[in-house]
Amino acid sequence: QIQLKESGGGSVQAGGSLSLSCAVSSIYTRYCSAWFRQAPGKRREAVAVLYTGDGSTYYDDSVKGRFTISPDYAKNTLNLQMNSLQPEDTAMYYCAADLRLGICRALHSQYDYHYWGQGTQVTVSS
């Protein structure tokens, strides 16, 4: 019902920027969307959430002020602009979505999201 595919990962030096894009294929216009990341040996964690119904956003404290989640409705993409990247931002980044709008007002566990992309790697060197 919702298909997701990420692109835009890569390698960058500390202090640099990257922009991730998630192509969204969905018959629904209102859903909860998010970007997660998972570093080796660590659990998958939400970094940014967006509710497509009203555009409200939520961020993890570790990325607040540096990352921006935004939709491009013309292109049907969910974007993540990442600035001032640090080595600790190195991880596989995943786009996720779920139709349960109740999870859209905070950062939730990966287990609350039903639809996932395949991930894109972000590597930040010092």
Short mmCIF file of C-alpha atoms in Angstrom, two decimals:
data_model
loop_
_atom_site.label_atom_id
_atom_site.label_comp_id
_atom_site.label_asym_id
_atom_site.label_seq_id
_atom_site.Cartn_x
_atom_site.Cartn_y
_atom_site.Cartn_z
CA GLN A 1 0.00 0.00 0.00
CA ILE A 2 2.99 2.28 0.55
CA GLN A 3 6.28 1.68 -1.24
CA LEU A 4 9.43 3.53 -0.28
CA LYS A 5 12.85 3.83 -1.89
CA GLU A 6 15.73 5.89 -0.54
CA SER A 7 18.53 7.61 -2.44
CA GLY A 8 21.18 10.22 -1.84
CA GLY A 9 23.49 8.58 0.67
CA GLY A 10 27.25 8.80 0.41
CA SER A 11 30.43 9.85 2.14
CA VAL A 12 31.22 13.31 3.45
CA GLN A 13 33.71 14.95 5.80
CA ALA A 14 32.67 16.23 9.20
CA GLY A 15 30.89 19.55 8.93
CA GLY A 16 29.54 18.75 5.49
CA SER A 17 25.99 18.23 4.23
CA LEU A 18 24.00 15.51 2.49
CA SER A 19 20.46 15.36 1.23
CA LEU A 20 18.50 12.11 1.32
CA SER A 21 15.38 11.49 -0.71
CA CYS A 22 12.70 8.84 -0.31
CA ALA A 23 10.48 8.15 -3.30
CA VAL A 24 6.97 7.41 -2.04
CA SER A 25 4.36 5.39 -3.89
CA SER A 26 1.05 5.47 -2.05
CA ILE A 27 -2.66 5.72 -2.63
CA TYR A 28 -2.96 7.52 0.69
CA THR A 29 -2.36 11.23 1.22
CA ARG A 30 -2.31 11.20 5.02
CA TYR A 31 0.20 9.00 6.77
CA CYS A 32 2.99 9.15 9.27
CA SER A 33 6.46 9.23 7.70
CA ALA A 34 9.86 9.12 9.30
CA TRP A 35 13.58 8.78 8.82
CA PHE A 36 15.38 6.23 10.96
CA ARG A 37 19.05 5.36 11.20
CA GLN A 38 20.97 2.36 12.42
CA ALA A 39 24.67 2.31 13.18
CA PRO A 40 26.55 -1.01 13.38
CA GLY A 41 25.79 -2.78 16.63
CA LYS A 42 23.11 -0.30 17.62
CA ARG A 43 19.34 -0.33 17.52
CA ARG A 44 17.43 1.45 14.78
CA GLU A 45 16.34 4.87 16.01
CA ALA A 46 14.00 7.54 14.69
CA VAL A 47 15.66 10.86 13.89
CA ALA A 48 12.77 12.77 12.30
CA VAL A 49 9.02 12.34 11.89
CA LEU A 50 6.59 14.13 9.62
CA TYR A 51 2.81 13.92 9.47
CA THR A 52 1.74 14.48 5.86
CA GLY A 53 -1.70 15.68 6.94
CA ASP A 54 -0.54 18.97 8.46
CA GLY A 55 3.23 19.01 7.94
CA SER A 56 4.05 18.81 11.64
CA THR A 57 7.54 17.54 12.39
CA TYR A 58 9.43 16.05 15.32
CA TYR A 59 13.17 15.52 15.74
CA ASP A 60 15.47 13.59 17.97
CA ASP A 61 17.56 15.91 20.15
CA SER A 62 20.75 14.62 18.53
CA VAL A 63 19.79 16.09 15.13
CA LYS A 64 17.59 19.03 16.10
CA GLY A 65 18.80 22.18 14.37
CA ARG A 66 20.94 20.21 11.90
CA PHE A 67 18.48 17.94 10.07
CA THR A 68 15.29 18.96 8.30
CA ILE A 69 12.55 16.57 7.16
CA SER A 70 10.27 17.85 4.42
CA PRO A 71 7.88 16.56 1.79
CA ASP A 72 7.94 17.36 -1.91
CA TYR A 73 4.37 16.63 -2.94
CA ALA A 74 5.05 17.45 -6.60
CA LYS A 75 7.74 14.76 -6.77
CA ASN A 76 6.15 12.43 -4.19
CA THR A 77 9.29 12.35 -2.12
CA LEU A 78 10.16 12.65 1.55
CA ASN A 79 13.46 14.47 2.00
CA LEU A 80 16.01 14.71 4.79
CA GLN A 81 18.47 17.59 4.61
CA MET A 82 21.43 16.91 6.86
CA ASN A 83 23.83 19.73 7.75
CA SER A 84 26.83 19.96 10.06
CA LEU A 85 27.31 16.21 9.84
CA GLN A 86 29.46 14.51 12.44
CA PRO A 87 31.09 11.06 12.52
CA GLU A 88 28.43 9.90 14.97
CA ASP A 89 25.84 10.46 12.24
CA THR A 90 27.37 7.57 10.30
CA ALA A 91 24.67 4.94 9.83
CA MET A 92 22.30 3.28 7.41
CA TYR A 93 19.36 5.62 6.96
CA TYR A 94 15.87 4.27 6.36
CA CYS A 95 12.63 5.86 5.25
CA ALA A 96 9.52 4.53 7.00
CA ALA A 97 5.78 5.08 6.94
CA ASP A 98 2.65 3.93 8.71
CA LEU A 99 -1.06 4.61 8.32
CA ARG A 100 -1.69 4.88 12.06
CA LEU A 101 -1.69 8.62 12.55
CA GLY A 102 -1.56 8.31 16.32
CA ILE A 103 2.16 7.60 16.20
CA CYS A 104 2.89 10.82 14.37
CA ARG A 105 3.12 13.15 17.35
CA ALA A 106 6.40 11.85 18.71
CA LEU A 107 9.40 9.67 17.91
CA HIS A 108 8.35 6.04 18.08
CA SER A 109 10.03 2.69 17.89
CA GLN A 110 10.81 1.04 14.57
CA TYR A 111 8.27 -1.61 15.51
CA ASP A 112 5.48 0.97 15.14
CA TYR A 113 6.18 1.44 11.42
CA HIS A 114 4.85 -1.02 8.88
CA TYR A 115 6.41 0.21 5.62
CA TRP A 116 10.16 0.51 5.01
CA GLY A 117 12.64 1.35 2.32
CA GLN A 118 15.81 -0.63 1.75
CA GLY A 119 18.09 1.98 3.29
CA THR A 120 20.94 4.20 2.13
CA GLN A 121 24.38 4.46 3.73
CA VAL A 122 25.71 7.72 5.14
CA THR A 123 29.37 7.84 6.19
CA VAL A 124 30.93 10.87 7.86
CA SER A 125 34.68 10.98 8.28
CA SER A 126 36.56 13.12 10.77
#
